[in-house]
Tab-separated table of C-alpha atoms in Angstrom:
chain	number	residue	atom	x	y	z
E	1	MET	CA	-3.861	17.574	-6.853
E	2	LYS	CA	-1.627	14.822	-8.179
E	3	ARG	CA	-3.192	11.459	-7.394
E	4	LYS	CA	-1.056	8.753	-5.885
E	5	LEU	CA	-1.670	5.151	-6.857
E	6	ILE	CA	-0.853	3.980	-3.387
E	7	ALA	CA	-3.428	5.227	-0.944
E	8	ALA	CA	-2.315	3.290	2.083
E	9	VAL	CA	-1.043	5.410	4.926
E	10	GLY	CA	0.142	4.404	8.379
E	11	VAL	CA	-2.341	3.044	10.893
E	12	ALA	CA	-3.796	5.904	12.856
E	13	GLY	CA	-3.436	6.075	16.608
E	14	MET	CA	-6.379	4.147	17.902
E	15	MET	CA	-9.358	5.845	19.153
E	16	ILE	CA	-11.025	6.861	22.363
E	17	GLY	CA	-14.393	5.237	22.812
E	18	LEU	CA	-14.074	2.811	19.911
E	19	ALA	CA	-14.188	-0.182	22.185
E	20	ALA	CA	-17.766	0.793	22.887
E	21	CYS	CA	-18.656	-0.271	19.374
E	22	GLY	CA	-18.972	-3.841	20.567
E	23	ASP	CA	-18.692	-6.989	18.489
E	24	SER	CA	-19.258	-6.735	14.774
E	25	ASP	CA	-22.531	-8.042	13.409
E	26	LYS	CA	-22.628	-9.603	9.997
E	27	GLY	CA	-23.948	-6.970	7.634
E	28	GLY	CA	-27.455	-7.852	6.476
E	29	ASP	CA	-28.048	-10.652	8.965
E	30	LYS	CA	-28.537	-8.665	12.146
E	31	ALA	CA	-28.219	-4.974	11.479
E	32	GLY	CA	-30.257	-5.140	8.302
E	33	GLY	CA	-31.073	-1.714	7.001
E	34	GLY	CA	-32.378	-2.938	3.657
E	35	ASP	CA	-35.212	-0.409	3.883
E	36	ALA	CA	-32.963	2.512	4.796
E	37	LYS	CA	-34.006	5.912	3.504
E	38	GLU	CA	-30.546	7.485	3.712
E	39	LEU	CA	-26.999	6.380	3.022
E	40	THR	CA	-23.835	8.259	3.997
E	41	VAL	CA	-20.641	7.446	2.103
E	42	TRP	CA	-17.210	8.679	3.128
E	43	LEU	CA	-14.503	8.621	0.474
E	44	THR	CA	-11.158	10.343	0.103
E	45	VAL	CA	-10.661	13.240	-2.267
E	46	ASP	CA	-9.106	10.825	-4.798
E	47	ALA	CA	-12.602	9.754	-5.823
E	48	GLN	CA	-13.962	13.297	-5.752
E	49	ASN	CA	-11.203	14.665	-7.945
E	50	ASN	CA	-10.500	11.800	-10.288
E	51	TRP	CA	-13.515	9.538	-10.798
E	52	PRO	CA	-16.707	11.302	-9.653
E	53	ASP	CA	-18.543	9.633	-12.540
E	54	LEU	CA	-17.970	6.238	-10.914
E	55	VAL	CA	-19.459	7.510	-7.663
E	56	LYS	CA	-22.529	8.743	-9.544
E	57	ALA	CA	-22.894	5.389	-11.303
E	58	ALA	CA	-22.902	3.528	-7.981
E	59	ASP	CA	-25.447	5.994	-6.610
E	60	ALA	CA	-27.668	5.452	-9.646
E	61	ALA	CA	-27.565	1.680	-9.236
E	62	VAL	CA	-28.651	1.912	-5.612
E	63	VAL	CA	-31.356	4.516	-6.275
E	64	LYS	CA	-32.772	2.349	-9.059
E	65	LYS	CA	-33.220	-0.497	-6.563
E	66	HIS	CA	-34.327	1.776	-3.709
E	67	PRO	CA	-36.336	4.663	-5.212
E	68	GLY	CA	-36.341	7.751	-3.036
E	69	ILE	CA	-33.229	6.908	-1.028
E	70	LYS	CA	-30.961	9.880	-0.323
E	71	ILE	CA	-27.239	9.321	-0.691
E	72	LYS	CA	-24.887	11.770	0.981
E	73	HIS	CA	-21.166	11.929	0.243
E	74	GLU	CA	-18.385	13.352	2.362
E	75	TYR	CA	-14.807	13.601	1.095
E	76	TYR	CA	-11.670	13.758	3.207
E	77	GLY	CA	-7.928	14.015	2.869
E	78	TRP	CA	-6.096	11.027	4.284
E	79	PRO	CA	-4.848	12.668	7.505
E	80	ASP	CA	-8.250	14.206	8.247
E	81	LYS	CA	-10.428	11.160	7.682
E	82	ASN	CA	-9.309	9.031	10.609
E	83	ALA	CA	-9.564	11.816	13.183
E	84	LYS	CA	-13.147	12.429	12.068
E	85	LEU	CA	-13.934	8.703	11.952
E	86	ASP	CA	-12.514	8.073	15.410
E	87	ALA	CA	-14.762	10.778	16.807
E	88	VAL	CA	-18.004	9.625	15.207
E	89	LEU	CA	-17.535	5.910	15.874
E	90	ALA	CA	-18.166	6.580	19.548
E	91	THR	CA	-21.526	8.180	18.674
E	92	ASP	CA	-24.629	7.161	16.724
E	93	LYS	CA	-23.588	9.305	13.726
E	94	ALA	CA	-21.345	6.779	11.991
E	95	PRO	CA	-21.261	6.779	8.187
E	96	ASP	CA	-22.553	3.732	6.339
E	97	VAL	CA	-19.569	3.303	4.020
E	98	VAL	CA	-16.021	4.494	4.712
E	99	GLU	CA	-12.859	4.295	2.618
E	100	MET	CA	-9.794	3.014	4.449
E	101	GLY	CA	-6.160	2.707	3.476
E	102	ASN	CA	-5.460	-1.010	3.567
E	103	THR	CA	-2.921	-0.773	6.387
E	104	GLU	CA	-5.485	1.178	8.413
E	105	MET	CA	-8.005	-1.645	8.430
E	106	LEU	CA	-6.450	-3.891	11.052
E	107	GLY	CA	-6.605	-1.531	14.012
E	108	TYR	CA	-10.293	-0.905	13.410
E	109	MET	CA	-11.136	-4.568	12.830
E	110	THR	CA	-9.523	-5.632	16.103
E	111	LYS	CA	-11.624	-3.052	17.950
E	112	GLY	CA	-14.880	-4.288	16.411
E	113	ALA	CA	-15.483	-1.057	14.491
E	114	PHE	CA	-16.617	-2.659	11.230
E	115	ALA	CA	-19.446	-5.032	10.392
E	116	GLU	CA	-18.633	-8.433	8.976
E	117	VAL	CA	-19.539	-8.820	5.316
E	118	ASP	CA	-20.132	-11.855	3.141
E	119	PRO	CA	-17.542	-11.933	0.321
E	120	LYS	CA	-19.917	-13.967	-1.858
E	121	LYS	CA	-22.135	-10.909	-2.196
E	122	PHE	CA	-19.400	-8.949	-3.987
E	123	GLU	CA	-18.416	-9.379	-7.610
E	124	GLN	CA	-15.025	-10.957	-8.343
E	125	SER	CA	-14.368	-11.592	-4.657
E	126	ASP	CA	-12.993	-15.019	-5.511
E	127	ALA	CA	-10.174	-13.269	-7.403
E	128	TRP	CA	-9.329	-10.436	-4.985
E	129	LEU	CA	-5.613	-9.656	-4.931
E	130	ASP	CA	-3.960	-11.522	-2.071
E	131	GLY	CA	-2.547	-8.434	-0.375
E	132	LEU	CA	-5.895	-6.634	-0.430
E	133	LYS	CA	-7.797	-9.735	0.656
E	134	GLU	CA	-5.492	-10.053	3.660
E	135	SER	CA	-6.142	-6.445	4.593
E	136	VAL	CA	-9.893	-7.002	5.032
E	137	THR	CA	-9.609	-10.348	6.820
E	138	TYR	CA	-9.253	-10.809	10.565
E	139	GLU	CA	-9.490	-14.101	12.431
E	140	GLY	CA	-11.033	-15.764	9.402
E	141	LYS	CA	-13.781	-13.202	8.907
E	142	THR	CA	-14.153	-10.477	6.275
E	143	TYR	CA	-14.730	-6.881	7.342
E	144	GLY	CA	-14.290	-4.925	4.147
E	145	VAL	CA	-14.094	-4.969	0.362
E	146	PRO	CA	-10.961	-4.160	-1.675
E	147	TYR	CA	-11.411	-1.019	-3.773
E	148	TYR	CA	-8.228	-0.554	-5.826
E	149	ALA	CA	-4.517	-1.255	-5.518
E	150	GLY	CA	-1.127	0.385	-5.963
E	151	GLY	CA	2.202	-1.362	-6.297
E	152	ARG	CA	5.906	-0.576	-6.621
E	153	VAL	CA	8.202	-0.585	-9.600
E	154	GLY	CA	11.775	0.159	-10.504
E	155	THR	CA	12.316	3.472	-12.287
E	156	TRP	CA	15.599	4.498	-13.828
E	157	ARG	CA	17.278	7.006	-16.080
E	158	LYS	CA	17.662	5.468	-19.539
E	159	ASP	CA	20.110	8.160	-20.531
E	160	ILE	CA	22.432	7.553	-17.599
E	161	ALA	CA	22.292	3.798	-18.155
E	162	ALA	CA	23.193	4.320	-21.805
E	163	GLU	CA	26.149	6.521	-20.834
E	164	ALA	CA	27.433	3.583	-18.781
E	165	GLY	CA	26.972	1.193	-21.682
E	166	VAL	CA	23.712	-0.377	-20.511
E	167	LYS	CA	21.173	-0.603	-23.316
E	168	ALA	CA	18.145	-2.270	-21.692
E	169	ALA	CA	16.311	-2.374	-18.370
E	170	PRO	CA	17.379	-5.334	-16.216
E	171	LYS	CA	15.421	-8.575	-16.276
E	172	THR	CA	17.443	-10.364	-13.584
E	173	TYR	CA	19.084	-9.332	-10.337
E	174	ALA	CA	22.506	-10.041	-11.790
E	175	GLU	CA	21.748	-7.701	-14.687
E	176	LEU	CA	20.501	-5.073	-12.231
E	177	THR	CA	23.588	-5.084	-10.024
E	178	ALA	CA	25.925	-5.255	-13.019
E	179	ALA	CA	24.232	-2.193	-14.509
E	180	LEU	CA	24.309	-0.328	-11.203
E	181	ASP	CA	28.011	-1.125	-10.801
E	182	LYS	CA	28.721	0.404	-14.211
E	183	ILE	CA	26.614	3.474	-13.457
E	184	GLN	CA	28.217	3.958	-10.049
E	185	GLU	CA	31.722	3.726	-11.515
E	186	LYS	CA	30.815	6.129	-14.290
E	187	LYS	CA	29.188	8.767	-12.062
E	188	GLY	CA	31.405	8.620	-8.960
E	189	ASP	CA	30.837	8.187	-5.248
E	190	LYS	CA	28.833	11.391	-4.756
E	191	PHE	CA	26.086	10.044	-6.996
E	192	SER	CA	23.541	7.365	-6.036
E	193	ALA	CA	23.222	4.690	-8.686
E	194	TRP	CA	20.211	3.596	-6.619
E	195	TYR	CA	18.718	6.212	-4.324
E	196	GLN	CA	17.262	4.044	-1.568
E	197	PRO	CA	16.455	5.807	1.726
E	198	SER	CA	17.487	3.483	4.554
E	199	PRO	CA	14.280	3.716	6.670
E	200	ASP	CA	12.016	2.787	3.743
E	201	TRP	CA	10.652	-0.416	5.243
E	202	TYR	CA	8.348	-1.082	2.303
E	203	ALA	CA	11.437	-1.617	0.138
E	204	ALA	CA	13.523	-3.371	2.785
E	205	MET	CA	10.823	-5.894	3.628
E	206	SER	CA	10.551	-6.761	-0.061
E	207	PHE	CA	14.082	-8.157	0.268
E	208	VAL	CA	13.098	-9.974	3.465
E	209	TYR	CA	10.080	-11.647	1.866
E	210	ASP	CA	12.087	-12.373	-1.290
E	211	ALA	CA	14.516	-14.361	0.858
E	212	GLY	CA	11.715	-16.359	2.474
E	213	GLY	CA	11.627	-14.328	5.671
E	214	SER	CA	8.917	-12.178	7.220
E	215	ILE	CA	8.313	-9.435	9.730
E	216	ALA	CA	6.438	-11.815	12.015
E	217	LYS	CA	4.730	-15.166	11.768
E	218	LYS	CA	1.904	-16.822	13.628
E	219	ASP	CA	2.746	-19.555	16.114
E	220	GLY	CA	-0.501	-21.159	17.250
E	221	ASP	CA	-2.794	-18.308	18.209
E	222	LYS	CA	0.051	-15.868	18.866
E	223	TRP	CA	2.321	-13.819	16.640
E	224	LYS	CA	6.099	-13.906	16.963
E	225	ALA	CA	8.598	-11.466	15.449
E	226	ASN	CA	10.692	-13.128	12.753
E	227	LEU	CA	13.306	-10.603	11.641
E	228	SER	CA	16.148	-12.585	13.254
E	229	SER	CA	15.397	-15.748	11.336
E	230	PRO	CA	18.129	-16.865	8.892
E	231	GLU	CA	15.859	-16.064	5.950
E	232	SER	CA	14.985	-12.578	7.162
E	233	LEU	CA	18.613	-11.812	7.974
E	234	LYS	CA	19.585	-12.900	4.468
E	235	GLY	CA	17.142	-10.374	3.031
E	236	LEU	CA	18.271	-7.608	5.396
E	237	ASN	CA	21.915	-8.236	4.572
E	238	GLU	CA	21.161	-7.940	0.858
E	239	TYR	CA	19.328	-4.669	1.527
E	240	LYS	CA	22.360	-3.458	3.492
E	241	SER	CA	24.546	-4.347	0.512
E	242	ILE	CA	22.408	-2.180	-1.778
E	243	LEU	CA	22.676	0.739	0.627
E	244	ASP	CA	26.428	0.387	0.978
E	245	LYS	CA	27.149	0.105	-2.738
E	246	TYR	CA	24.695	2.453	-4.375
E	247	MET	CA	23.059	4.805	-1.874
E	248	HIS	CA	25.277	7.847	-1.324
E	249	GLY	CA	22.651	10.242	-0.029
E	250	ASP	CA	21.733	10.977	3.587
E	251	LYS	CA	21.027	7.560	5.113
E	252	THR	CA	19.059	9.032	8.002
E	253	LYS	CA	16.345	10.490	5.740
E	254	ASP	CA	13.120	8.681	4.905
E	255	GLU	CA	11.565	8.367	1.468
E	256	ALA	CA	9.184	11.342	1.708
E	257	ASP	CA	11.148	13.519	-0.729
E	258	ARG	CA	12.441	10.725	-2.970
E	259	PRO	CA	10.670	12.058	-6.094
E	260	VAL	CA	12.233	15.471	-5.472
E	261	VAL	CA	15.719	14.001	-5.129
E	262	PHE	CA	15.234	11.890	-8.245
E	263	GLY	CA	13.983	14.938	-10.115
E	264	GLN	CA	17.151	16.824	-9.154
E	265	GLY	CA	19.224	14.332	-11.098
E	266	LYS	CA	21.119	13.003	-8.099
E	267	SER	CA	20.349	9.354	-8.743
E	268	ALA	CA	19.855	6.889	-11.562
E	269	THR	CA	17.394	4.444	-10.004
E	270	ILE	CA	14.579	4.317	-7.483
E	271	PHE	CA	12.315	1.503	-6.263
E	272	SER	CA	9.083	3.189	-5.316
E	273	ALA	CA	5.344	3.592	-5.665
E	274	ALA	CA	4.472	3.661	-9.350
E	275	TRP	CA	3.500	7.340	-9.300
E	276	GLU	CA	6.829	8.628	-7.995
E	277	GLY	CA	8.640	8.678	-11.342
E	278	GLY	CA	5.884	10.848	-12.792
E	279	THR	CA	6.034	13.168	-9.802
E	280	ALA	CA	9.786	13.530	-10.232
E	281	ALA	CA	9.196	14.512	-13.875
E	282	ALA	CA	6.567	17.131	-13.008
E	283	PRO	CA	7.644	20.682	-13.935
E	284	GLU	CA	8.056	21.774	-10.336
E	285	ASN	CA	10.456	18.882	-9.594
E	286	ASP	CA	12.243	18.332	-12.894
E	287	LYS	CA	15.661	19.970	-12.604
E	288	VAL	CA	17.143	17.650	-15.242
E	289	GLY	CA	15.100	18.860	-18.182
E	290	LYS	CA	12.656	16.676	-20.103
E	291	LEU	CA	12.994	14.016	-17.415
E	292	ALA	CA	9.768	12.321	-18.509
E	293	ASP	CA	11.501	11.310	-21.745
E	294	LYS	CA	14.527	9.958	-19.904
E	295	ILE	CA	12.935	7.597	-17.381
E	296	GLU	CA	11.718	4.042	-17.747
E	297	ASN	CA	9.770	1.776	-15.415
E	298	PHE	CA	10.655	-1.886	-14.993
E	299	VAL	CA	9.707	-4.824	-12.800
E	300	MET	CA	12.315	-4.886	-10.046
E	301	PRO	CA	14.081	-8.274	-10.106
E	302	GLY	CA	14.858	-9.988	-6.819
E	303	PRO	CA	17.891	-11.967	-5.663
E	304	ASN	CA	15.945	-15.249	-5.653
E	305	GLY	CA	15.503	-15.171	-9.423
E	306	LYS	CA	11.946	-13.880	-9.504
E	307	ALA	CA	10.344	-10.462	-9.387
E	308	LEU	CA	11.002	-8.733	-6.066
E	309	PRO	CA	7.741	-9.055	-4.093
E	310	VAL	CA	6.193	-5.646	-3.522
E	311	PHE	CA	4.136	-4.172	-0.751
E	312	LEU	CA	0.630	-3.949	-2.147
E	313	GLY	CA	-0.943	-0.728	-1.022
E	314	GLY	CA	-4.431	0.410	-1.804
E	315	SER	CA	-7.849	1.242	-0.450
E	316	ASP	CA	-10.679	-0.794	1.030
E	317	LEU	CA	-14.311	0.043	1.760
E	318	ALA	CA	-15.874	-0.916	5.072
E	319	VAL	CA	-19.271	-0.680	6.769
E	320	PRO	CA	-19.115	0.634	10.350
E	321	VAL	CA	-20.844	-1.709	12.768
E	322	LYS	CA	-23.042	1.168	13.947
E	323	SER	CA	-24.441	1.767	10.470
E	324	LYS	CA	-28.220	1.504	10.334
E	325	ALA	CA	-28.109	0.763	6.607
E	326	GLN	CA	-25.692	-2.144	6.339
E	327	ASP	CA	-27.552	-3.981	3.578
E	328	VAL	CA	-27.777	-0.941	1.312
E	329	ALA	CA	-24.209	-0.015	2.186
E	330	ALA	CA	-23.080	-3.411	0.923
E	331	GLU	CA	-25.089	-2.899	-2.282
E	332	TRP	CA	-23.447	0.473	-2.861
E	333	ILE	CA	-19.973	-0.993	-2.320
E	334	ASN	CA	-20.697	-3.800	-4.761
E	335	ALA	CA	-21.899	-1.348	-7.396
E	336	PHE	CA	-18.807	0.792	-6.881
E	337	THR	CA	-16.173	-1.962	-6.743
E	338	GLY	CA	-17.769	-4.595	-8.985
E	339	ALA	CA	-16.922	-5.437	-12.583
E	340	GLN	CA	-18.193	-2.176	-14.084
E	341	GLY	CA	-16.611	-0.088	-11.355
E	342	GLN	CA	-13.271	-1.800	-11.878
E	343	LYS	CA	-13.396	-1.007	-15.587
E	344	GLY	CA	-13.824	2.644	-14.723
E	345	LEU	CA	-10.988	2.574	-12.194
E	346	LEU	CA	-8.698	0.877	-14.712
E	347	ALA	CA	-9.495	3.588	-17.237
E	348	LYS	CA	-8.289	6.134	-14.679
E	349	GLY	CA	-4.918	4.404	-14.331
E	350	ASN	CA	-5.489	2.392	-11.161
E	351	LEU	CA	-4.573	-1.200	-10.501
E	352	PRO	CA	-7.716	-3.302	-9.953
E	353	ASN	CA	-8.770	-5.149	-6.827
E	354	ASN	CA	-8.695	-8.555	-8.528
E	355	LYS	CA	-6.386	-10.890	-10.417
E	356	THR	CA	-8.701	-11.299	-13.415
E	357	ASP	CA	-8.598	-7.627	-14.352
E	358	LEU	CA	-4.932	-7.375	-13.383
E	359	ALA	CA	-4.082	-10.005	-15.999
E	360	THR	CA	-5.635	-7.889	-18.750
E	361	LEU	CA	-3.276	-5.007	-17.946
E	362	LYS	CA	-0.310	-7.159	-18.887
E	363	ASN	CA	-1.408	-6.917	-22.518
E	364	ASP	CA	-0.986	-3.134	-22.597
E	365	PRO	CA	2.557	-1.721	-22.865
E	366	LYS	CA	1.475	1.233	-20.719
E	367	THR	CA	0.426	-0.929	-17.787
E	368	VAL	CA	2.364	-4.187	-18.140
E	369	VAL	CA	5.099	-3.174	-15.670
E	370	PRO	CA	2.953	-2.214	-12.634
E	371	ALA	CA	0.556	-5.089	-13.353
E	372	THR	CA	3.360	-7.645	-13.518
E	373	ALA	CA	5.066	-6.233	-10.439
E	374	ALA	CA	1.843	-6.418	-8.417
E	375	GLU	CA	1.445	-10.147	-9.053
E	376	SER	CA	4.150	-10.898	-6.496
E	377	ASN	CA	3.221	-9.098	-3.303
E	378	TRP	CA	3.335	-9.157	0.470
E	379	PHE	CA	1.385	-7.501	3.258
E	380	VAL	CA	1.899	-6.618	6.890
E	381	PRO	CA	1.220	-9.203	9.638
E	382	MET	CA	-2.488	-9.234	10.434
E	383	ALA	CA	-1.758	-9.244	14.140
E	384	PRO	CA	-3.814	-7.321	16.717
E	385	GLY	CA	-0.874	-5.151	17.768
E	386	TRP	CA	0.506	-4.367	14.352
E	387	GLY	CA	-0.752	-0.788	14.558
E	388	GLN	CA	1.415	-0.252	17.638
E	389	VAL	CA	4.452	-1.631	15.809
E	390	GLU	CA	3.922	0.764	12.948
E	391	LYS	CA	3.185	3.720	15.199
E	392	ALA	CA	6.403	3.105	17.129
E	393	GLN	CA	8.355	3.114	13.837
E	394	THR	CA	10.171	-0.020	14.919
E	395	LEU	CA	11.107	-1.071	11.398
E	396	LYS	CA	12.267	2.416	10.432
E	397	THR	CA	14.497	2.570	13.498
E	398	MET	CA	16.005	-0.819	12.731
E	399	LEU	CA	16.681	0.088	9.108
E	400	GLN	CA	18.208	3.458	9.923
E	401	GLU	CA	20.561	1.738	12.362
E	402	ILE	CA	21.478	-0.790	9.677
E	403	GLY	CA	21.927	1.831	6.977
E	404	THR	CA	24.108	4.138	9.060
E	405	GLY	CA	26.120	1.292	10.571
E	406	LYS	CA	25.052	2.176	14.099
E	407	LYS	CA	24.257	-1.496	14.648
E	408	SER	CA	25.039	-4.688	12.826
E	409	VAL	CA	22.202	-6.266	10.853
E	410	ALA	CA	21.875	-9.062	13.413
E	411	ASP	CA	21.854	-6.735	16.433
E	412	ALA	CA	19.374	-4.332	14.868
E	413	ALA	CA	17.051	-7.202	13.907
E	414	LYS	CA	17.281	-8.678	17.414
E	415	ALA	CA	16.340	-5.342	18.990
E	416	ALA	CA	13.455	-4.909	16.551
E	417	ASP	CA	12.160	-8.403	17.295
E	418	ALA	CA	12.170	-7.661	21.024
E	419	ALA	CA	10.235	-4.431	20.485
E	420	ILE	CA	7.732	-6.120	18.193
E	421	ASP	CA	7.118	-9.021	20.548
E	422	LYS	CA	6.167	-6.627	23.345
E	423	VAL	CA	3.131	-5.280	21.482
E	424	ILE	CA	2.231	-7.413	18.479
E	425	ASN	CA	-0.346	-9.534	20.326
E	426	THR	CA	-1.928	-6.610	22.183
E	427	LYS	CA	-5.209	-5.156	20.926
């Protein structure tokens, strides 16, 4: 299975019986479990397939401190994990450690599903990446530990750029658009100089945040949709400009098959999760021939003169509030995500959970682009009803209407704001 560097998936529909979990206790202070004899750890198949040695190392560290403890592992695919978790959280069979996509965390934190943890007990917590730190924080308290991250980069065809007279990847937004203009003129209006699916809200919101806007902002103790602000509209209008000029594919389609389209040779540029270029170049998708030798990653420049801020995806580890081994669970997480664990994850091609290790990747030509891109990042509003916004696909609807011209940017943003405001403060 080809591993994806961005593990975050949409927030699952929230769960029957979860409210019965009650308020979260601070792991180690009330629930204790320091003398637990068993520990159950749920991870996704990414860990099972790609870094099982790191799992064994964390196990060994815990067993050394707690001789005789039995550690059980269960591995799940992303779609399967939440259905199973939702079911067991209403019982007394909850796991002690569970891996969560970072956008999944919020819905569970608002329902009191996870125990509060003390960040000071986890190595390098003072340097956690901002986007991951936000994902484990709710109402000023911490309910999880960042595991690893995945960002977004620009990927383009060096050969097509060269045909259009462009010799180097763009460093500024002006260079980017100038290069795309040349490519578009060279290849014609049936080709996408930049294949950018309209409903891809991860990309669109990068333009919004680049312009100083946001999806929503907090006003006192309530959240308010912010897509109609002048700053957000500026970002959305720039996104619309990209779609109009360079995206000549089906503007109703989402980004699910973007690597396939790129691999077919129908576009010169994509802005996507870092793994997508490699997937496009895989034998089953490469219809160009030797595509891996023809593509190049670069830090996507933004209109404001800096790197375009990227959605920072990734995984977190949390301790269910019903765990009877919260202390040991925290120890296992620290062993797995601490300094030594991060070294192992870096060796496997992941982005780390902290800024200190991220900085070291900038010294390696193989990792400098994703590491640099990840430094400027944004994350979803940590509002109690965000899961409902995502489930309703409000942003996707807005962007499809903008991309197809069904609505003006202002009208689409106004409708999206109204839809967001109806649910964003509802647990």
